[in-house]
Amino acid sequence: MSDLGDFADHGRDDADDGDAASEGDDYDRPDLDDVGSDDGLGALAVSEGLRIHEDGRETELKAYVTAGNRSAVRLGTYLVAPYPGGEKLFCKITGLEYVQAFESDDATEIHARRAMRSEGVDEQDYKFLADLEPVAVLYREGDDLKRRMADRVPKPETVVRAADDATEIKTGLKIPEDGVFLGHLSVGGEKVRTAAEPPTIDYRVKDDYEAGDPLVFRHTLIAGGTGSGKTHGAKNVLRQYLHEDRRYPVDSGGPERRMAVVQFDPQDEYAQMHDDNPDADASDERQWETQGLAHGGHDDTVAFVPKVGSASYAADHHAAEQVEFTVPFSMVRDNPWLVASSGLNDNQYGALYLLLDRFFADYGESGTYREFCSFLDDPALKEELDESGRVHEATYEAVFRRVNGMPNGLFDQDARAITDLVEDRQFVRPGRLSVVPTYHVSDSRAAETVVLAVSSLLVDQKLSNDPRYETIKETPLLVGMDEAHNFLSDADSVQARKVVGKFTEAAKQGRKERLGLFLITQDPQDIADPVFKQVNTTVVLNLGDEDAIQAVNIPSSLQSKVPYMEKGQMVVYSPDNSEPVEIQGLATCVTRHGRD
C-alpha cells in the first residue's frame, strides 16, 4: 500500500486555470508492482485521522479502497481489520466518497467535455475513501469467538477485508446461532455471502432459556405498508413457533409444552396456514430442510368464526376446519367496556358497573344482552337510583343509550360460546393455531368488540392468580393481532384507557406468564405508547409514511432505508438479540399464501 500512498501524494503542476494537466500526460505516474496479488479491499488511512472515541461522533476511521475493489463496496458492507495479536475490529461502512488525488480543478469546461468524450474515468486519479463505524472487537477465549466494545485503535495501513466468515459476522453483530428464523442477513437488499455452505447467514431470534428468556414472550411488532410482504413474513415466523419440536416450560422446572397461537385476522388470510403452498417447489423445500425450518401446512389449524347477526362466512381459499362461536353476554361482567364501546365518561362508566352488578345478581351468568336492555328500560329502577343519589337521571339515560346502541346480533347468537370452547380445550391447545377471522363482519364496531372480548379473555386468564380456565394458564400462548392499530390505539376515552392498560400489563407480565404479543400493523404510530414500549423485537418492512417511520423508533441510519425497501426486505431492531440489521425474508411462503 506504500506505492498507492506515494501515488496519492503526487501532485500536478497546474496552470493558473487549473487545466494545464488536462491531457493527463504531463506528470510522472509511479510504477506499481504488478508481481503477486492484492489481499483485501484496501487499507486504513491515517491522512485524515485514525481514532476511536467513546463518543461515536468523535471517531475517525477511514479506509482507502483500491481501484479494483471500488465497485464491490456498498453502504452497510461489513469489514474486518486485524490487530496485532490475533484480535480483529469488526466494522461497517457508513459513508463513501471520492476525493481528488491531485491539486487540480476538475470542475471546468475542459475536464467536463473530456469526461463526456471518454469511455470512463481513470479511478487511480482519485482517492476512494470509506467511513467505517466500529461495531465490536472480536477475540478468542479458548475455542470460543467473543465480542467486546471497540476499545483499541488499529494500526495505520492495516489491510481491511470484506467479512466473509459466518461465525465472525454473527459474533460481531451479536446474532444468536440458534433460535426462530426471520430471514437472511443482507445489505442494500442483497444477501451477505460467505465462503461457507450455505453461503447465506440466517438471522434468528433467541428462543432458549439458556441464552436468556425467549424473546417471543417479550413481544414482537411487524410494521409494513400495503404490499410490503408483512403478512407473508408473519406467516413464516408464526409457522416456526408452531414447529413440533419447539417447546417451553410453563413454570420453572415444570413440563415443557408446545406453543398455542391465537391469531386475530381481519383480512381472512391466516387460516391458509393449514395448507401447503402450491407455489413451493423441491428446491424451496430442500433449502428449508437444510436450515431446519418448519414448512408446509399446519394440520392443527382451526378457523373459529364469530357468528354476528346474519353475517355469513364463506371460505373456499383454505381447507381448515371451521367452528362457529358467539360472545356470551356474561363476559361483559368482567369487562363492562365491551357493552359501552366508547363515549362514556368516568362517572357514567361507574354507573354501568353498578347496573351490571345489579343485573347479574338478579339473572346470574345466563343473563343475556336483550335481558339487560329490558332491565335498564325500567323507569322505577331509574327513579330509585336517582332519588338515592347513586346514579343521576341524566347519567342513567346516557348509559341506557350507549348499551342499546351496540351492534345488532353481537352477543348470545346461535353458536357455542367462546368460553365453552375454551373450557373444552378446543380454542387454546398446545400446538394449535386458532384463527379468528372477522372479514365477514361488515360492522367494524362489532368486529372490534369481538376481537377485544376474546383477546381480553385470554389476557385476563393468563394474568389471573385464580383462573377459571386452567388450559389458558398452563399453555404457552402467542396472541397475534393483525391491524393492531385498530384495537390498541392511544385514544382518549375511558374504554381505550382500560384496553390499553390491560394489554400493557399483559406485556409487562408476558415473560413470567409465558404470554407473547405478536402485533402486525401498517400504522405503528397509532399503537398506544405504553404497549409499544414493551415490544422488544421490531421488524420493519417498507413504509412510505414519515410519521410511521418515525414511530417505529429504529436507528436513523436504518430509517432512511425503509421507504426504498423492496417486498420482503426488513429492518430488525431487537436490542436484546443483536445489533440493528437489515435482512431478507424468504421469497416463498412456507405455507399457502394468496387467494389465486
Short mmCIF file of N, CA and C in Angstrom, two decimals, residues 358-485:
data_model
loop_
_atom_site.label_atom_id
_atom_site.label_comp_id
_atom_site.label_asym_id
_atom_site.label_seq_id
_atom_site.Cartn_x
_atom_site.Cartn_y
_atom_site.Cartn_z
N ARG A 358 -76.05 -5.21 39.58
CA ARG A 358 -77.46 -5.46 39.93
C ARG A 358 -78.07 -6.49 38.98
N PHE A 359 -77.76 -6.36 37.69
CA PHE A 359 -78.35 -7.26 36.70
C PHE A 359 -77.90 -8.70 36.93
N PHE A 360 -76.59 -8.93 37.05
CA PHE A 360 -76.09 -10.30 37.19
C PHE A 360 -76.48 -10.90 38.55
N ALA A 361 -76.69 -10.06 39.54
CA ALA A 361 -77.18 -10.56 40.83
C ALA A 361 -78.59 -11.13 40.67
N ASP A 362 -79.39 -10.54 39.77
CA ASP A 362 -80.76 -11.00 39.56
C ASP A 362 -80.86 -12.14 38.55
N TYR A 363 -80.03 -12.09 37.48
CA TYR A 363 -80.18 -13.02 36.36
C TYR A 363 -79.12 -14.12 36.33
N GLY A 364 -78.03 -13.92 37.07
CA GLY A 364 -76.97 -14.92 37.06
C GLY A 364 -76.16 -14.88 35.78
N GLU A 365 -75.27 -15.86 35.62
CA GLU A 365 -74.37 -15.91 34.47
C GLU A 365 -75.12 -16.11 33.16
N SER A 366 -76.33 -16.60 33.22
CA SER A 366 -77.08 -16.87 31.99
C SER A 366 -77.80 -15.63 31.45
N GLY A 367 -77.69 -14.51 32.15
CA GLY A 367 -78.34 -13.29 31.69
C GLY A 367 -77.82 -12.87 30.32
N THR A 368 -78.75 -12.44 29.45
CA THR A 368 -78.40 -12.11 28.07
C THR A 368 -78.39 -10.60 27.85
N TYR A 369 -77.88 -10.22 26.71
CA TYR A 369 -77.83 -8.80 26.36
C TYR A 369 -79.24 -8.23 26.26
N ARG A 370 -80.15 -8.93 25.61
CA ARG A 370 -81.52 -8.43 25.48
C ARG A 370 -82.18 -8.28 26.84
N GLU A 371 -81.91 -9.20 27.72
CA GLU A 371 -82.46 -9.10 29.07
C GLU A 371 -81.89 -7.89 29.81
N PHE A 372 -80.62 -7.58 29.56
CA PHE A 372 -80.02 -6.41 30.20
C PHE A 372 -80.66 -5.13 29.67
N CYS A 373 -80.91 -5.08 28.34
CA CYS A 373 -81.58 -3.91 27.78
C CYS A 373 -82.96 -3.72 28.40
N SER A 374 -83.69 -4.82 28.58
CA SER A 374 -85.02 -4.73 29.21
C SER A 374 -84.89 -4.33 30.68
N PHE A 375 -83.87 -4.82 31.32
CA PHE A 375 -83.61 -4.49 32.72
C PHE A 375 -83.39 -2.98 32.88
N LEU A 376 -82.66 -2.38 31.93
CA LEU A 376 -82.40 -0.94 32.01
C LEU A 376 -83.65 -0.12 31.68
N ASP A 377 -84.54 -0.69 30.85
CA ASP A 377 -85.74 0.04 30.42
C ASP A 377 -86.82 -0.06 31.49
N ASP A 378 -86.47 0.38 32.70
CA ASP A 378 -87.36 0.27 33.86
C ASP A 378 -87.38 1.62 34.57
N PRO A 379 -88.43 2.41 34.35
CA PRO A 379 -88.50 3.73 34.98
C PRO A 379 -88.36 3.68 36.50
N ALA A 380 -88.87 2.61 37.11
CA ALA A 380 -88.79 2.52 38.57
C ALA A 380 -87.34 2.40 39.04
N LEU A 381 -86.53 1.63 38.30
CA LEU A 381 -85.13 1.48 38.66
C LEU A 381 -84.39 2.80 38.49
N LYS A 382 -84.68 3.49 37.40
CA LYS A 382 -84.03 4.78 37.17
C LYS A 382 -84.39 5.77 38.28
N GLU A 383 -85.67 5.80 38.67
CA GLU A 383 -86.13 6.72 39.72
C GLU A 383 -85.49 6.36 41.07
N GLU A 384 -85.41 5.06 41.35
CA GLU A 384 -84.83 4.62 42.62
C GLU A 384 -83.37 5.06 42.76
N LEU A 385 -82.61 4.85 41.70
CA LEU A 385 -81.19 5.19 41.77
C LEU A 385 -80.97 6.70 41.77
N ASP A 386 -81.86 7.44 41.10
CA ASP A 386 -81.74 8.89 41.09
C ASP A 386 -82.06 9.47 42.46
N GLU A 387 -83.14 8.99 43.06
CA GLU A 387 -83.55 9.52 44.37
C GLU A 387 -82.57 9.15 45.47
N SER A 388 -81.91 8.01 45.31
CA SER A 388 -80.93 7.61 46.32
C SER A 388 -79.60 8.33 46.14
N GLY A 389 -79.46 9.04 45.03
CA GLY A 389 -78.22 9.76 44.76
C GLY A 389 -77.11 8.88 44.21
N ARG A 390 -77.42 7.68 43.89
CA ARG A 390 -76.37 6.77 43.41
C ARG A 390 -76.10 6.96 41.91
N VAL A 391 -77.15 7.18 41.11
CA VAL A 391 -76.97 7.41 39.68
C VAL A 391 -77.92 8.52 39.26
N HIS A 392 -77.36 9.62 38.80
CA HIS A 392 -78.20 10.73 38.35
C HIS A 392 -79.01 10.31 37.13
N GLU A 393 -80.19 10.90 36.99
CA GLU A 393 -81.08 10.54 35.90
C GLU A 393 -80.41 10.71 34.53
N ALA A 394 -79.68 11.80 34.34
CA ALA A 394 -79.02 12.04 33.05
C ALA A 394 -77.93 11.00 32.81
N THR A 395 -77.23 10.61 33.86
CA THR A 395 -76.19 9.59 33.72
C THR A 395 -76.81 8.26 33.34
N TYR A 396 -77.90 7.93 33.98
CA TYR A 396 -78.62 6.69 33.70
C TYR A 396 -79.02 6.64 32.22
N GLU A 397 -79.57 7.73 31.74
CA GLU A 397 -80.04 7.78 30.35
C GLU A 397 -78.87 7.65 29.37
N ALA A 398 -77.70 8.22 29.72
CA ALA A 398 -76.54 8.10 28.85
C ALA A 398 -76.10 6.64 28.75
N VAL A 399 -76.10 5.93 29.88
CA VAL A 399 -75.74 4.52 29.87
C VAL A 399 -76.75 3.72 29.06
N PHE A 400 -78.03 4.02 29.24
CA PHE A 400 -79.09 3.32 28.53
C PHE A 400 -78.92 3.46 27.01
N ARG A 401 -78.63 4.70 26.56
CA ARG A 401 -78.47 4.93 25.12
C ARG A 401 -77.26 4.18 24.57
N ARG A 402 -76.17 4.22 25.34
CA ARG A 402 -74.96 3.57 24.85
C ARG A 402 -75.13 2.06 24.77
N VAL A 403 -75.73 1.44 25.78
CA VAL A 403 -75.91 -0.01 25.78
C VAL A 403 -76.85 -0.42 24.65
N ASN A 404 -77.91 0.32 24.43
CA ASN A 404 -78.85 -0.02 23.37
C ASN A 404 -78.30 0.28 21.98
N GLY A 405 -77.22 1.02 21.93
CA GLY A 405 -76.62 1.35 20.64
C GLY A 405 -75.60 0.35 20.15
N MET A 406 -75.42 -0.75 20.89
CA MET A 406 -74.47 -1.77 20.44
C MET A 406 -74.96 -2.42 19.14
N PRO A 407 -74.05 -2.90 18.29
CA PRO A 407 -74.45 -3.53 17.02
C PRO A 407 -75.39 -4.71 17.25
N ASN A 408 -76.32 -4.89 16.34
CA ASN A 408 -77.26 -6.00 16.44
C ASN A 408 -76.55 -7.34 16.23
N GLY A 409 -77.00 -8.34 16.97
CA GLY A 409 -76.51 -9.69 16.76
C GLY A 409 -75.10 -9.92 17.23
N LEU A 410 -74.61 -9.10 18.18
CA LEU A 410 -73.24 -9.25 18.64
C LEU A 410 -73.11 -10.32 19.73
N PHE A 411 -74.03 -10.31 20.69
CA PHE A 411 -73.95 -11.24 21.81
C PHE A 411 -74.98 -12.36 21.67
N ASP A 412 -74.66 -13.50 22.30
CA ASP A 412 -75.63 -14.58 22.54
C ASP A 412 -76.30 -15.09 21.27
N GLN A 413 -75.50 -15.33 20.22
CA GLN A 413 -76.06 -15.86 18.98
C GLN A 413 -76.16 -17.39 19.04
N ASP A 414 -76.74 -17.95 17.98
CA ASP A 414 -76.98 -19.39 17.92
C ASP A 414 -75.69 -20.11 17.53
N ALA A 415 -74.78 -20.18 18.47
CA ALA A 415 -73.49 -20.87 18.27
C ALA A 415 -72.92 -21.13 19.65
N ARG A 416 -71.89 -21.94 19.71
CA ARG A 416 -71.27 -22.24 21.00
C ARG A 416 -70.57 -21.01 21.56
N ALA A 417 -70.67 -20.81 22.85
CA ALA A 417 -70.00 -19.69 23.49
C ALA A 417 -68.49 -19.91 23.44
N ILE A 418 -67.75 -18.84 23.21
CA ILE A 418 -66.30 -18.96 23.16
C ILE A 418 -65.75 -19.48 24.49
N THR A 419 -66.41 -19.15 25.59
CA THR A 419 -65.97 -19.64 26.90
C THR A 419 -66.11 -21.16 27.00
N ASP A 420 -67.14 -21.71 26.37
CA ASP A 420 -67.30 -23.17 26.36
C ASP A 420 -66.20 -23.84 25.53
N LEU A 421 -65.83 -23.19 24.42
CA LEU A 421 -64.78 -23.75 23.59
C LEU A 421 -63.43 -23.70 24.31
N VAL A 422 -63.23 -22.69 25.11
CA VAL A 422 -62.02 -22.63 25.92
C VAL A 422 -62.03 -23.72 26.98
N GLU A 423 -63.15 -23.86 27.65
CA GLU A 423 -63.26 -24.84 28.72
C GLU A 423 -63.07 -26.26 28.19
N ASP A 424 -63.52 -26.51 26.97
CA ASP A 424 -63.37 -27.83 26.36
C ASP A 424 -61.99 -28.03 25.73
N ARG A 425 -61.09 -27.07 25.93
CA ARG A 425 -59.71 -27.14 25.41
C ARG A 425 -59.67 -27.23 23.89
N GLN A 426 -60.58 -26.54 23.26
CA GLN A 426 -60.58 -26.50 21.80
C GLN A 426 -59.95 -25.22 21.26
N PHE A 427 -60.24 -24.11 21.92
CA PHE A 427 -59.78 -22.83 21.39
C PHE A 427 -58.30 -22.60 21.70
N VAL A 428 -57.86 -22.95 22.87
CA VAL A 428 -56.44 -22.84 23.24
C VAL A 428 -55.94 -24.24 23.53
N ARG A 429 -55.01 -24.69 22.68
CA ARG A 429 -54.48 -26.04 22.82
C ARG A 429 -53.02 -26.03 22.35
N PRO A 430 -52.12 -26.67 23.10
CA PRO A 430 -50.72 -26.70 22.68
C PRO A 430 -50.58 -27.20 21.25
N GLY A 431 -49.83 -26.45 20.46
CA GLY A 431 -49.59 -26.84 19.08
C GLY A 431 -50.68 -26.44 18.11
N ARG A 432 -51.74 -25.81 18.59
CA ARG A 432 -52.86 -25.44 17.71
C ARG A 432 -52.75 -23.98 17.29
N LEU A 433 -53.05 -23.72 16.02
CA LEU A 433 -53.23 -22.37 15.51
C LEU A 433 -54.73 -22.10 15.42
N SER A 434 -55.21 -21.22 16.29
CA SER A 434 -56.62 -20.84 16.30
C SER A 434 -56.74 -19.48 15.64
N VAL A 435 -57.41 -19.45 14.49
CA VAL A 435 -57.55 -18.21 13.73
C VAL A 435 -58.96 -17.67 13.93
N VAL A 436 -59.05 -16.36 14.23
CA VAL A 436 -60.36 -15.71 14.41
C VAL A 436 -60.54 -14.71 13.27
N PRO A 437 -61.18 -15.11 12.16
CA PRO A 437 -61.39 -14.18 11.05
C PRO A 437 -62.58 -13.26 11.34
N THR A 438 -62.44 -12.00 10.93
CA THR A 438 -63.55 -11.05 11.12
C THR A 438 -63.89 -10.32 9.82
N TYR A 439 -63.31 -10.76 8.72
CA TYR A 439 -63.54 -10.09 7.44
C TYR A 439 -65.01 -10.11 7.05
N HIS A 440 -65.72 -11.16 7.44
CA HIS A 440 -67.12 -11.30 7.05
C HIS A 440 -68.05 -10.43 7.87
N VAL A 441 -67.54 -9.84 8.95
CA VAL A 441 -68.36 -8.97 9.82
C VAL A 441 -68.25 -7.55 9.29
N SER A 442 -69.31 -7.08 8.65
CA SER A 442 -69.25 -5.78 7.97
C SER A 442 -69.25 -4.61 8.94
N ASP A 443 -69.84 -4.78 10.11
CA ASP A 443 -69.88 -3.71 11.10
C ASP A 443 -68.54 -3.67 11.84
N SER A 444 -67.74 -2.64 11.59
CA SER A 444 -66.39 -2.57 12.16
C SER A 444 -66.43 -2.53 13.68
N ARG A 445 -67.48 -1.90 14.24
CA ARG A 445 -67.59 -1.84 15.70
C ARG A 445 -67.84 -3.22 16.28
N ALA A 446 -68.65 -4.02 15.60
CA ALA A 446 -68.91 -5.39 16.06
C ALA A 446 -67.65 -6.23 15.97
N ALA A 447 -66.91 -6.11 14.85
CA ALA A 447 -65.68 -6.87 14.69
C ALA A 447 -64.66 -6.49 15.77
N GLU A 448 -64.54 -5.19 16.05
CA GLU A 448 -63.61 -4.73 17.08
C GLU A 448 -63.99 -5.29 18.45
N THR A 449 -65.28 -5.31 18.74
CA THR A 449 -65.73 -5.81 20.04
C THR A 449 -65.44 -7.30 20.19
N VAL A 450 -65.63 -8.07 19.11
CA VAL A 450 -65.33 -9.50 19.16
C VAL A 450 -63.85 -9.72 19.47
N VAL A 451 -62.97 -9.02 18.75
CA VAL A 451 -61.53 -9.19 18.95
C VAL A 451 -61.14 -8.81 20.37
N LEU A 452 -61.66 -7.69 20.86
CA LEU A 452 -61.29 -7.26 22.21
C LEU A 452 -61.87 -8.18 23.28
N ALA A 453 -63.06 -8.72 23.04
CA ALA A 453 -63.67 -9.63 24.00
C ALA A 453 -62.83 -10.90 24.14
N VAL A 454 -62.47 -11.51 23.01
CA VAL A 454 -61.74 -12.78 23.05
C VAL A 454 -60.31 -12.56 23.54
N SER A 455 -59.64 -11.52 23.04
CA SER A 455 -58.26 -11.27 23.47
C SER A 455 -58.21 -10.90 24.96
N SER A 456 -59.19 -10.18 25.45
CA SER A 456 -59.23 -9.84 26.87
C SER A 456 -59.46 -11.07 27.73
N LEU A 457 -60.25 -12.01 27.22
CA LEU A 457 -60.44 -13.27 27.94
C LEU A 457 -59.10 -13.98 28.11
N LEU A 458 -58.34 -14.03 27.03
CA LEU A 458 -57.04 -14.70 27.09
C LEU A 458 -56.10 -13.99 28.05
N VAL A 459 -56.03 -12.68 27.96
CA VAL A 459 -55.13 -11.90 28.82
C VAL A 459 -55.54 -12.02 30.28
N ASP A 460 -56.83 -11.87 30.55
CA ASP A 460 -57.31 -11.94 31.95
C ASP A 460 -56.97 -13.27 32.58
N GLN A 461 -57.16 -14.36 31.83
CA GLN A 461 -56.89 -15.67 32.39
C GLN A 461 -55.40 -15.91 32.56
N LYS A 462 -54.59 -15.37 31.66
CA LYS A 462 -53.15 -15.51 31.79
C LYS A 462 -52.63 -14.79 33.03
N LEU A 463 -53.19 -13.63 33.32
CA LEU A 463 -52.69 -12.82 34.42
C LEU A 463 -53.33 -13.17 35.76
N SER A 464 -54.41 -13.94 35.74
CA SER A 464 -55.15 -14.23 36.96
C SER A 464 -54.39 -15.18 37.88
N ASN A 465 -54.48 -14.91 39.17
CA ASN A 465 -53.93 -15.83 40.17
C ASN A 465 -54.92 -16.95 40.50
N ASP A 466 -56.15 -16.78 40.07
CA ASP A 466 -57.18 -17.79 40.29
C ASP A 466 -57.98 -17.97 39.01
N PRO A 467 -57.35 -18.51 37.96
CA PRO A 467 -58.00 -18.58 36.65
C PRO A 467 -59.17 -19.55 36.63
N ARG A 468 -60.14 -19.19 35.84
CA ARG A 468 -61.29 -20.08 35.66
C ARG A 468 -60.97 -21.16 34.65
N TYR A 469 -60.10 -20.84 33.68
CA TYR A 469 -59.78 -21.78 32.62
C TYR A 469 -58.29 -22.12 32.71
N GLU A 470 -57.98 -23.24 33.32
CA GLU A 470 -56.60 -23.64 33.54
C GLU A 470 -55.86 -23.87 32.22
N THR A 471 -56.60 -24.25 31.18
CA THR A 471 -55.95 -24.53 29.90
C THR A 471 -55.20 -23.32 29.36
N ILE A 472 -55.72 -22.12 29.61
CA ILE A 472 -55.03 -20.91 29.17
C ILE A 472 -53.81 -20.65 30.04
N LYS A 473 -53.98 -20.81 31.33
CA LYS A 473 -52.89 -20.52 32.27
C LYS A 473 -51.71 -21.46 32.06
N GLU A 474 -51.98 -22.71 31.72
CA GLU A 474 -50.92 -23.71 31.68
C GLU A 474 -50.32 -23.92 30.29
N THR A 475 -50.73 -23.10 29.31
CA THR A 475 -50.24 -23.26 27.93
C THR A 475 -49.46 -22.03 27.50
N PRO A 476 -48.23 -22.21 26.99
CA PRO A 476 -47.53 -21.07 26.40
C PRO A 476 -48.39 -20.50 25.27
N LEU A 477 -48.57 -19.20 25.25
CA LEU A 477 -49.56 -18.61 24.36
C LEU A 477 -49.00 -17.40 23.61
N LEU A 478 -49.20 -17.40 22.31
CA LEU A 478 -48.84 -16.26 21.47
C LEU A 478 -50.13 -15.68 20.88
N VAL A 479 -50.40 -14.42 21.20
CA VAL A 479 -51.61 -13.75 20.72
C VAL A 479 -51.21 -12.83 19.57
N GLY A 480 -51.61 -13.21 18.35
CA GLY A 480 -51.32 -12.42 17.16
C GLY A 480 -52.49 -11.51 16.83
N MET A 481 -52.19 -10.28 16.50
CA MET A 481 -53.25 -9.31 16.22
C MET A 481 -52.87 -8.50 14.98
N ASP A 482 -53.49 -8.83 13.85
CA ASP A 482 -53.27 -8.06 12.63
C ASP A 482 -54.09 -6.78 12.72
N GLU A 483 -53.59 -5.72 12.03
CA GLU A 483 -54.19 -4.39 12.11
C GLU A 483 -54.35 -3.97 13.58
N ALA A 484 -53.27 -4.17 14.33
CA ALA A 484 -53.30 -3.93 15.78
C ALA A 484 -53.62 -2.49 16.11
N HIS A 485 -53.36 -1.56 15.19
CA HIS A 485 -53.64 -0.15 15.46
C HIS A 485 -55.14 0.11 15.65
#
